[in-house]
Amino acid sequence: MAERYAPAIAAPTFDPIGKSAKHDSAKLHVSGEAVYVDDVPMPKGGLETYCLLSPKAHAKIVSIDLSDVLNSPGVHAAICRKDIPGRNDVGPIFPHEPILANGVVEYIGQPIVAIAAGNVKLARAAAKKAKIVYADLPAILTIDEAMAQKAYVAPPYKMERGDVAAALAKAPHRLKGEFANGAQDHFYLEGHIALAHPLEDGQMRVLSSSQHPSEVQKMVAGCLNLSANQVTVEMRRMGGGFGGKETQPAIFACIASLLARRTGHAVKYRVDRDDDFMISGKRHDFRVRYEVGFDDDGNLLALDIEYAARAGHVADLSTSIVDRALFHTTNTYFIPAVRATGYPCKTHTQSNTAFRGFGGPQGILAAEHIIDRVARHRGLDPLAVRQRNFYGPAPRAQTHFGQTVEDFVADKIVADLAKDVDYDKRRREIDAFNAANPILKKGMALCAIQFGISFTAIQFNQAGALVHVYNDGSISLNHGGTEMGQGLHIKIAQIVAHEFGVALERVRITATDTGKVPNTSATAASAGSDLNGQAAKRAAAEIKQRLAQFVAGLHGVSEADVTFANGMVHAAGKSMKFEEAVWRAYNARVSLSATGFYATPKIHWDRAKAWGRPFFYFAYGAAYCEATIDTLTGEYKIDRAEILHDTGRSLNPAVDLGQVEGGFIQGMGWVTSEEIWFDKVGRLRTHAPSTYKIPIARDMPAQFRARLWAPAENVEETVHKSKAVGEPPLTLAAAPFLALQDACAAAVPGRYPLLVAPATPERVLSAIDAAKAGA
């Protein structure tokens, strides 16, 4: 038998489930050693890319002359749509989403010509020499214009339960209103980037900063007229994604790959921040119109609500995003009669796309605005009205889309948080402050969220994983999820280490690679750990079973008598190190590699009937916020934020808490300072940090505390009874928004200042002034 070598592990971490293991790349992040796509050395002769972008919101391209571009110094290739050998299309659901403008430009910033040169400066200089003639066409630039013209990227969609018209007619009280929320840029630290390497026999290898490598693989293969097995896409880590790298990376990867094919050289396409803003989509801004019926005590009886979303020039994922807004239109509340209609509006602007929450935040914010307005109309405390309308036992346990809510804990979380912050006392104290201060006004709000977990496109609720155990006892892990800083990889490693009963340090995470795990779903919908964790667990369990059978045979016991714990394998009163068992199994020709696959159970959705169970379970949380506004200037400060969030049995409390804190602050930016603004010709004017304000350290609430809800446990059989945590905390941003709304109401007693998101100081002041004027 050959000599065995097993490296020693210092300070091993056994049984890591539920422990706050550090992020697998933490040391690399802080030391600057973490390798991102742009850090990968360019091969000899590698080229860089720049794209000529449309200066028009909507126009026909009459002619393109690239002769001067091609004769420019350092230029190796310049291509437009006629140079694409395969499909000029990256539509993830619906077709007709061009890589390069297909005879017509439909937004300012749309790529028309792609240039490969020795460096990006040379490519940018050459782009100025292109001669393009346009013929202007009418442009639709706002949601109101699109609705007036019935311009949609897909047909409107409706979810309905009960006789809404009759319920509204019978309601003792009715309110009509309009609400709006703005768009939001993802502002990932690492912008879009792709590096394409042409390989032998026409194959292509692509490094892409993507949440969905399989989608990039499909689109690159399509534009090059290749089959999927001729394209490999690799992704080790992203510098942030937030949904902006779900479908959007495809266009950058395709352009790099087309130019790599054209030139025979490796090509990198790295966009600067301004171009990233101009080319890529944002969170959907919505216009919401509604009529709500309720009784004297604020019990909601009927809701008729219309969501009009700016989809942009093509569909992208807009239908699914509008659907999720409709799913979340009642949030934590049971409403007997509901009609929710969604309109994905076509505008000649960037194609809006996935963003953390995927339409859920827009639906939840609208729901919280409505219930807040109902409470104020009746002169009731908003929290009391919220609690009065919560889901409960049957017949109050069914959503307006047919799913029975079996795991409702929002009432318990809210009760715990209200007690922790001494809600009633703070209400009295804030009222007293407002009575004594004519200029500064304080506001407070406590609200909860209920967020559905699963892809609503049922086919995406699947995952695969690949686990190797090497004969020295070390373990290699690969799965279909991608790491964008959220800690997915370390959680999956914890699951695998726990399954084998070995130290976490024995597990090595490898880059997501379409050549290892095929047909993966996007790391999105907050389902990364649920899906990939189960797949990896199953792969590890298969190898573990083989090892158990082998060890059982050595000792003449049953497989059930073999246990794995603390780096040891125990059987028949005897023990051996895990690596010893592996070495022996290898020499006995036992397979030490396995794939795992998981498909989410129980879910089903009939889109034609708008009825079913689209979510495996719900995640819950609650937030309490306080704010102070200056009624003379509209300036304000979020003074306090207290969060209590349900993560089930947390796989990694430190990682989960980081997601709760980060998600909340990102959501707070969406509802306060992050304003996307287009001028009258459709040009995005907030396209850089100088004009677009994300939250910074001084925007943090002076009192900020986030905690994981202790009694939490998932009623469903998720991996180790954990719950998703990526998106739900962002929706808690309804609390700071409503605290500002409460402060505005204190400035104009007896009236309701209509505040819309983002609640910039200008909008706070305008809302107060309009209410004072009687609007």
Short mmCIF file of N, CA, C and O in Angstrom, two decimals, residues 469-570:
data_model
loop_
_atom_site.label_atom_id
_atom_site.label_comp_id
_atom_site.label_asym_id
_atom_site.label_seq_id
_atom_site.Cartn_x
_atom_site.Cartn_y
_atom_site.Cartn_z
N VAL A 469 -13.88 13.77 -2.20
CA VAL A 469 -13.04 13.53 -1.03
C VAL A 469 -11.74 12.93 -1.55
O VAL A 469 -11.74 11.85 -2.17
N TYR A 470 -10.64 13.64 -1.35
CA TYR A 470 -9.34 13.15 -1.82
C TYR A 470 -8.78 12.14 -0.82
O TYR A 470 -9.21 12.09 0.34
N ASN A 471 -7.82 11.35 -1.28
CA ASN A 471 -7.40 10.23 -0.42
C ASN A 471 -6.55 10.65 0.78
O ASN A 471 -6.16 9.82 1.58
N ASP A 472 -6.29 11.96 0.91
CA ASP A 472 -5.66 12.45 2.14
C ASP A 472 -6.70 12.95 3.15
O ASP A 472 -6.36 13.48 4.20
N GLY A 473 -7.99 12.82 2.80
CA GLY A 473 -9.05 13.25 3.70
C GLY A 473 -9.50 14.68 3.49
O GLY A 473 -10.44 15.13 4.16
N SER A 474 -8.88 15.39 2.57
CA SER A 474 -9.34 16.74 2.27
C SER A 474 -10.54 16.67 1.33
O SER A 474 -10.72 15.69 0.61
N ILE A 475 -11.36 17.72 1.35
CA ILE A 475 -12.63 17.72 0.63
C ILE A 475 -12.72 18.92 -0.28
O ILE A 475 -12.42 20.05 0.14
N SER A 476 -13.14 18.70 -1.52
CA SER A 476 -13.35 19.77 -2.48
C SER A 476 -14.85 19.90 -2.73
O SER A 476 -15.54 18.90 -2.96
N LEU A 477 -15.34 21.14 -2.71
CA LEU A 477 -16.77 21.40 -2.84
C LEU A 477 -17.02 22.35 -4.01
O LEU A 477 -16.39 23.40 -4.12
N ASN A 478 -17.94 21.95 -4.86
CA ASN A 478 -18.38 22.83 -5.94
C ASN A 478 -19.90 22.74 -6.03
O ASN A 478 -20.47 21.67 -5.88
N HIS A 479 -20.54 23.88 -6.25
CA HIS A 479 -22.00 23.88 -6.36
C HIS A 479 -22.41 24.99 -7.31
O HIS A 479 -21.59 25.79 -7.78
N GLY A 480 -23.70 25.06 -7.62
CA GLY A 480 -24.17 25.99 -8.63
C GLY A 480 -24.37 27.40 -8.15
O GLY A 480 -24.66 28.30 -8.97
N GLY A 481 -24.28 27.65 -6.86
CA GLY A 481 -24.45 29.01 -6.34
C GLY A 481 -23.22 29.86 -6.56
O GLY A 481 -22.11 29.35 -6.75
N THR A 482 -23.40 31.16 -6.53
CA THR A 482 -22.28 32.08 -6.70
C THR A 482 -22.09 32.94 -5.47
O THR A 482 -23.05 33.26 -4.76
N GLU A 483 -20.86 33.31 -5.23
CA GLU A 483 -20.50 34.12 -4.06
C GLU A 483 -20.35 35.57 -4.47
O GLU A 483 -19.55 35.90 -5.35
N MET A 484 -21.15 36.42 -3.84
CA MET A 484 -21.06 37.86 -4.13
C MET A 484 -20.81 38.66 -2.86
O MET A 484 -21.13 39.85 -2.77
N GLY A 485 -20.23 37.98 -1.85
CA GLY A 485 -19.95 38.63 -0.58
C GLY A 485 -20.95 38.26 0.50
O GLY A 485 -20.76 38.60 1.66
N GLN A 486 -22.01 37.54 0.13
CA GLN A 486 -23.10 37.26 1.07
C GLN A 486 -22.83 36.09 1.99
O GLN A 486 -23.60 35.81 2.91
N GLY A 487 -21.73 35.35 1.77
CA GLY A 487 -21.38 34.25 2.65
C GLY A 487 -22.00 32.92 2.27
O GLY A 487 -22.05 32.00 3.09
N LEU A 488 -22.45 32.76 1.03
CA LEU A 488 -23.05 31.50 0.60
C LEU A 488 -22.05 30.36 0.69
O LEU A 488 -22.36 29.28 1.22
N HIS A 489 -20.85 30.57 0.18
CA HIS A 489 -19.87 29.47 0.12
C HIS A 489 -19.52 28.93 1.51
O HIS A 489 -19.41 27.71 1.69
N ILE A 490 -19.35 29.81 2.49
CA ILE A 490 -18.97 29.31 3.82
C ILE A 490 -20.12 28.53 4.43
O ILE A 490 -19.91 27.52 5.12
N LYS A 491 -21.36 28.94 4.16
CA LYS A 491 -22.50 28.19 4.68
C LYS A 491 -22.54 26.78 4.07
O LYS A 491 -22.80 25.79 4.79
N ILE A 492 -22.32 26.68 2.77
CA ILE A 492 -22.35 25.36 2.13
C ILE A 492 -21.20 24.49 2.65
O ILE A 492 -21.37 23.29 2.87
N ALA A 493 -20.05 25.11 2.87
CA ALA A 493 -18.92 24.37 3.43
C ALA A 493 -19.25 23.86 4.83
O ALA A 493 -18.88 22.74 5.21
N GLN A 494 -19.94 24.68 5.64
CA GLN A 494 -20.34 24.25 6.98
C GLN A 494 -21.27 23.03 6.90
O GLN A 494 -21.15 22.10 7.71
N ILE A 495 -22.17 23.04 5.94
CA ILE A 495 -23.11 21.93 5.77
C ILE A 495 -22.35 20.64 5.43
O ILE A 495 -22.62 19.57 5.99
N VAL A 496 -21.39 20.74 4.51
CA VAL A 496 -20.63 19.56 4.10
C VAL A 496 -19.74 19.06 5.23
O VAL A 496 -19.66 17.84 5.49
N ALA A 497 -19.08 19.97 5.93
CA ALA A 497 -18.23 19.55 7.06
C ALA A 497 -19.06 18.85 8.13
O ALA A 497 -18.63 17.83 8.71
N HIS A 498 -20.23 19.38 8.40
CA HIS A 498 -21.11 18.77 9.40
C HIS A 498 -21.53 17.37 8.96
O HIS A 498 -21.56 16.43 9.78
N GLU A 499 -21.82 17.20 7.68
CA GLU A 499 -22.27 15.90 7.19
C GLU A 499 -21.19 14.83 7.38
O GLU A 499 -21.50 13.68 7.75
N PHE A 500 -19.94 15.20 7.15
CA PHE A 500 -18.84 14.24 7.30
C PHE A 500 -18.32 14.18 8.74
O PHE A 500 -17.48 13.31 9.04
N GLY A 501 -18.75 15.11 9.58
CA GLY A 501 -18.24 15.12 10.95
C GLY A 501 -16.79 15.53 11.04
O GLY A 501 -16.05 15.07 11.91
N VAL A 502 -16.35 16.39 10.12
CA VAL A 502 -14.95 16.80 10.09
C VAL A 502 -14.83 18.30 10.36
O VAL A 502 -15.83 19.02 10.41
N ALA A 503 -13.62 18.75 10.51
CA ALA A 503 -13.37 20.18 10.73
C ALA A 503 -13.72 20.97 9.48
O ALA A 503 -13.48 20.51 8.35
N LEU A 504 -14.25 22.14 9.69
CA LEU A 504 -14.61 23.02 8.58
C LEU A 504 -13.40 23.29 7.69
O LEU A 504 -13.54 23.42 6.46
N GLU A 505 -12.24 23.33 8.30
CA GLU A 505 -11.02 23.66 7.56
C GLU A 505 -10.65 22.58 6.54
O GLU A 505 -9.80 22.80 5.67
N ARG A 506 -11.25 21.40 6.64
CA ARG A 506 -10.96 20.34 5.67
C ARG A 506 -11.63 20.58 4.32
O ARG A 506 -11.29 19.94 3.33
N VAL A 507 -12.62 21.49 4.28
CA VAL A 507 -13.42 21.68 3.07
C VAL A 507 -12.89 22.87 2.28
O VAL A 507 -12.78 23.99 2.81
N ARG A 508 -12.56 22.63 1.05
CA ARG A 508 -12.08 23.68 0.15
C ARG A 508 -13.17 24.01 -0.86
O ARG A 508 -13.68 23.15 -1.54
N ILE A 509 -13.54 25.30 -0.93
CA ILE A 509 -14.56 25.76 -1.86
C ILE A 509 -13.89 26.12 -3.18
O ILE A 509 -12.85 26.80 -3.18
N THR A 510 -14.46 25.70 -4.28
CA THR A 510 -13.89 26.01 -5.60
C THR A 510 -14.84 26.90 -6.39
O THR A 510 -16.03 27.00 -6.08
N ALA A 511 -14.31 27.53 -7.41
CA ALA A 511 -15.08 28.48 -8.21
C ALA A 511 -16.28 27.81 -8.87
O ALA A 511 -16.21 26.68 -9.35
N THR A 512 -17.39 28.55 -8.91
CA THR A 512 -18.56 28.08 -9.64
C THR A 512 -18.19 27.95 -11.11
O THR A 512 -17.62 28.87 -11.71
N ASP A 513 -18.51 26.82 -11.72
CA ASP A 513 -18.01 26.50 -13.06
C ASP A 513 -19.06 25.67 -13.79
O ASP A 513 -19.45 24.60 -13.31
N THR A 514 -19.50 26.15 -14.94
CA THR A 514 -20.52 25.42 -15.70
C THR A 514 -20.01 24.08 -16.21
O THR A 514 -20.80 23.22 -16.59
N GLY A 515 -18.68 23.89 -16.23
CA GLY A 515 -18.11 22.62 -16.63
C GLY A 515 -18.15 21.58 -15.52
O GLY A 515 -17.88 20.40 -15.77
N LYS A 516 -18.46 22.00 -14.29
CA LYS A 516 -18.52 21.08 -13.16
C LYS A 516 -19.95 20.77 -12.75
O LYS A 516 -20.32 19.62 -12.56
N VAL A 517 -20.75 21.82 -12.57
CA VAL A 517 -22.16 21.65 -12.23
C VAL A 517 -22.97 22.34 -13.30
O VAL A 517 -22.92 23.57 -13.43
N PRO A 518 -23.72 21.60 -14.10
CA PRO A 518 -24.44 22.19 -15.23
C PRO A 518 -25.84 22.68 -14.87
O PRO A 518 -26.40 22.32 -13.83
N ASN A 519 -26.40 23.47 -15.74
CA ASN A 519 -27.83 23.84 -15.69
C ASN A 519 -28.23 24.45 -14.35
O ASN A 519 -29.28 24.14 -13.79
N THR A 520 -27.39 25.33 -13.85
CA THR A 520 -27.65 25.91 -12.54
C THR A 520 -28.67 27.05 -12.65
O THR A 520 -28.84 27.67 -13.69
N SER A 521 -29.32 27.34 -11.52
CA SER A 521 -30.20 28.50 -11.44
C SER A 521 -29.40 29.68 -10.92
O SER A 521 -28.33 29.52 -10.33
N ALA A 522 -29.94 30.85 -11.13
CA ALA A 522 -29.28 32.05 -10.61
C ALA A 522 -29.22 32.00 -9.09
O ALA A 522 -30.10 31.44 -8.44
N THR A 523 -28.17 32.58 -8.54
CA THR A 523 -28.13 32.78 -7.10
C THR A 523 -28.98 34.00 -6.82
O THR A 523 -28.54 35.15 -6.90
N ALA A 524 -30.24 33.74 -6.51
CA ALA A 524 -31.23 34.80 -6.41
C ALA A 524 -32.42 34.25 -5.63
O ALA A 524 -32.40 33.11 -5.17
N ALA A 525 -33.45 35.09 -5.46
CA ALA A 525 -34.67 34.71 -4.76
C ALA A 525 -34.41 34.30 -3.32
O ALA A 525 -35.23 33.60 -2.71
N SER A 526 -33.25 34.68 -2.77
CA SER A 526 -32.86 34.35 -1.41
C SER A 526 -32.74 32.84 -1.18
O SER A 526 -32.72 32.38 -0.04
N ALA A 527 -32.67 32.06 -2.26
CA ALA A 527 -32.74 30.61 -2.15
C ALA A 527 -31.38 29.93 -2.29
O ALA A 527 -31.32 28.71 -2.41
N GLY A 528 -30.28 30.70 -2.28
CA GLY A 528 -28.97 30.12 -2.52
C GLY A 528 -28.60 29.03 -1.54
O GLY A 528 -28.15 27.94 -1.93
N SER A 529 -28.77 29.27 -0.24
CA SER A 529 -28.43 28.26 0.76
C SER A 529 -29.43 27.12 0.77
O SER A 529 -29.06 25.95 0.90
N ASP A 530 -30.73 27.45 0.63
CA ASP A 530 -31.76 26.41 0.62
C ASP A 530 -31.49 25.39 -0.48
O ASP A 530 -31.53 24.17 -0.24
N LEU A 531 -31.25 25.87 -1.69
CA LEU A 531 -31.10 24.98 -2.84
C LEU A 531 -29.74 24.30 -2.86
O LEU A 531 -29.64 23.07 -2.88
N ASN A 532 -28.68 25.09 -2.88
CA ASN A 532 -27.34 24.52 -3.02
C ASN A 532 -26.89 23.79 -1.76
O ASN A 532 -26.13 22.83 -1.84
N GLY A 533 -27.37 24.26 -0.61
CA GLY A 533 -27.04 23.56 0.63
C GLY A 533 -27.60 22.16 0.65
O GLY A 533 -26.92 21.20 1.06
N GLN A 534 -28.84 22.00 0.21
CA GLN A 534 -29.43 20.66 0.16
C GLN A 534 -28.73 19.78 -0.86
O GLN A 534 -28.50 18.58 -0.63
N ALA A 535 -28.38 20.36 -2.02
CA ALA A 535 -27.69 19.57 -3.05
C ALA A 535 -26.32 19.09 -2.54
O ALA A 535 -25.94 17.93 -2.72
N ALA A 536 -25.57 20.00 -1.90
CA ALA A 536 -24.26 19.63 -1.37
C ALA A 536 -24.39 18.61 -0.24
O ALA A 536 -23.59 17.67 -0.12
N LYS A 537 -25.41 18.77 0.58
CA LYS A 537 -25.65 17.82 1.68
C LYS A 537 -25.91 16.42 1.13
O LYS A 537 -25.40 15.42 1.66
N ARG A 538 -26.67 16.34 0.05
CA ARG A 538 -26.98 15.04 -0.53
C ARG A 538 -25.75 14.40 -1.17
O ARG A 538 -25.56 13.18 -1.09
N ALA A 539 -24.92 15.23 -1.81
CA ALA A 539 -23.69 14.67 -2.39
C ALA A 539 -22.78 14.14 -1.30
O ALA A 539 -22.22 13.03 -1.42
N ALA A 540 -22.61 14.91 -0.23
CA ALA A 540 -21.76 14.47 0.88
C ALA A 540 -22.34 13.22 1.54
O ALA A 540 -21.60 12.30 1.92
N ALA A 541 -23.67 13.19 1.69
CA ALA A 541 -24.30 12.03 2.33
C ALA A 541 -24.08 10.76 1.53
O ALA A 541 -23.94 9.67 2.11
N GLU A 542 -24.04 10.87 0.20
CA GLU A 542 -23.82 9.68 -0.63
C GLU A 542 -22.41 9.11 -0.40
O GLU A 542 -22.23 7.90 -0.26
N ILE A 543 -21.42 10.00 -0.36
CA ILE A 543 -20.04 9.54 -0.11
C ILE A 543 -19.93 8.98 1.30
O ILE A 543 -19.30 7.94 1.55
N LYS A 544 -20.56 9.67 2.24
CA LYS A 544 -20.54 9.22 3.64
C LYS A 544 -21.15 7.82 3.77
O LYS A 544 -20.64 6.97 4.52
N GLN A 545 -22.22 7.56 3.03
CA GLN A 545 -22.85 6.24 3.07
C GLN A 545 -21.90 5.17 2.55
O GLN A 545 -21.81 4.07 3.12
N ARG A 546 -21.18 5.51 1.47
CA ARG A 546 -20.21 4.55 0.94
C ARG A 546 -19.12 4.25 1.96
O ARG A 546 -18.70 3.10 2.15
N LEU A 547 -18.64 5.31 2.62
CA LEU A 547 -17.61 5.12 3.65
C LEU A 547 -18.15 4.29 4.80
O LEU A 547 -17.44 3.41 5.34
N ALA A 548 -19.40 4.57 5.20
CA ALA A 548 -20.00 3.82 6.30
C ALA A 548 -20.13 2.35 5.96
O ALA A 548 -19.87 1.46 6.80
N GLN A 549 -20.54 2.04 4.73
CA GLN A 549 -20.64 0.65 4.30
C GLN A 549 -19.29 -0.04 4.34
O GLN A 549 -19.16 -1.18 4.78
N PHE A 550 -18.27 0.69 3.90
CA PHE A 550 -16.92 0.12 3.89
C PHE A 550 -16.43 -0.15 5.31
O PHE A 550 -15.94 -1.25 5.62
N VAL A 551 -16.57 0.84 6.20
CA VAL A 551 -16.11 0.67 7.59
C VAL A 551 -16.92 -0.40 8.30
O VAL A 551 -16.38 -1.20 9.07
N ALA A 552 -18.22 -0.46 8.02
CA ALA A 552 -19.06 -1.49 8.62
C ALA A 552 -18.55 -2.88 8.23
O ALA A 552 -18.51 -3.81 9.04
N GLY A 553 -18.13 -3.02 6.96
CA GLY A 553 -17.60 -4.29 6.50
C GLY A 553 -16.30 -4.67 7.19
O GLY A 553 -16.05 -5.85 7.45
N LEU A 554 -15.48 -3.66 7.50
CA LEU A 554 -14.22 -3.93 8.19
C LEU A 554 -14.46 -4.53 9.57
O LEU A 554 -13.70 -5.37 10.04
N HIS A 555 -15.55 -4.07 10.23
CA HIS A 555 -15.77 -4.44 11.63
C HIS A 555 -16.93 -5.42 11.81
O HIS A 555 -17.26 -5.77 12.95
N GLY A 556 -17.56 -5.81 10.72
CA GLY A 556 -18.64 -6.76 10.83
C GLY A 556 -19.86 -6.23 11.55
O GLY A 556 -20.52 -6.97 12.29
N VAL A 557 -20.16 -4.97 11.34
CA VAL A 557 -21.34 -4.36 11.96
C VAL A 557 -22.23 -3.79 10.85
O VAL A 557 -21.84 -3.78 9.68
N SER A 558 -23.39 -3.31 11.24
CA SER A 558 -24.28 -2.72 10.25
C SER A 558 -23.86 -1.28 9.95
O SER A 558 -23.18 -0.63 10.77
N GLU A 559 -24.27 -0.83 8.81
CA GLU A 559 -23.97 0.56 8.40
C GLU A 559 -24.48 1.57 9.42
O GLU A 559 -23.82 2.58 9.69
N ALA A 560 -25.62 1.29 10.05
CA ALA A 560 -26.20 2.21 11.03
C ALA A 560 -25.34 2.34 12.28
O ALA A 560 -25.49 3.31 13.04
N ASP A 561 -24.44 1.38 12.50
CA ASP A 561 -23.58 1.42 13.70
C ASP A 561 -22.32 2.26 13.50
O ASP A 561 -21.52 2.41 14.42
N VAL A 562 -22.15 2.82 12.31
CA VAL A 562 -20.97 3.64 12.00
C VAL A 562 -21.34 5.11 12.16
O VAL A 562 -22.32 5.57 11.59
N THR A 563 -20.56 5.84 12.93
CA THR A 563 -20.81 7.27 13.15
C THR A 563 -19.58 8.09 12.79
O THR A 563 -18.44 7.62 12.89
N PHE A 564 -19.86 9.35 12.40
CA PHE A 564 -18.80 10.30 12.02
C PHE A 564 -18.92 11.51 12.94
O PHE A 564 -19.97 12.16 12.97
N ALA A 565 -17.87 11.85 13.67
CA ALA A 565 -17.92 13.03 14.56
C ALA A 565 -16.52 13.45 14.94
O ALA A 565 -15.63 12.60 15.16
N ASN A 566 -16.32 14.76 15.03
CA ASN A 566 -15.06 15.34 15.50
C ASN A 566 -13.83 14.79 14.79
O ASN A 566 -12.78 14.54 15.40
N GLY A 567 -13.99 14.56 13.50
CA GLY A 567 -12.86 14.11 12.70
C GLY A 567 -12.55 12.64 12.84
O GLY A 567 -11.52 12.17 12.35
N MET A 568 -13.43 11.90 13.47
CA MET A 568 -13.22 10.48 13.70
C MET A 568 -14.38 9.67 13.12
O MET A 568 -15.50 10.17 12.98
N VAL A 569 -14.08 8.40 12.81
CA VAL A 569 -15.10 7.45 12.38
C VAL A 569 -15.14 6.33 13.41
O VAL A 569 -14.12 5.71 13.72
N HIS A 570 -16.34 6.10 13.97
CA HIS A 570 -16.50 5.15 15.07
C HIS A 570 -17.34 3.97 14.63
O HIS A 570 -18.38 4.13 13.97
#
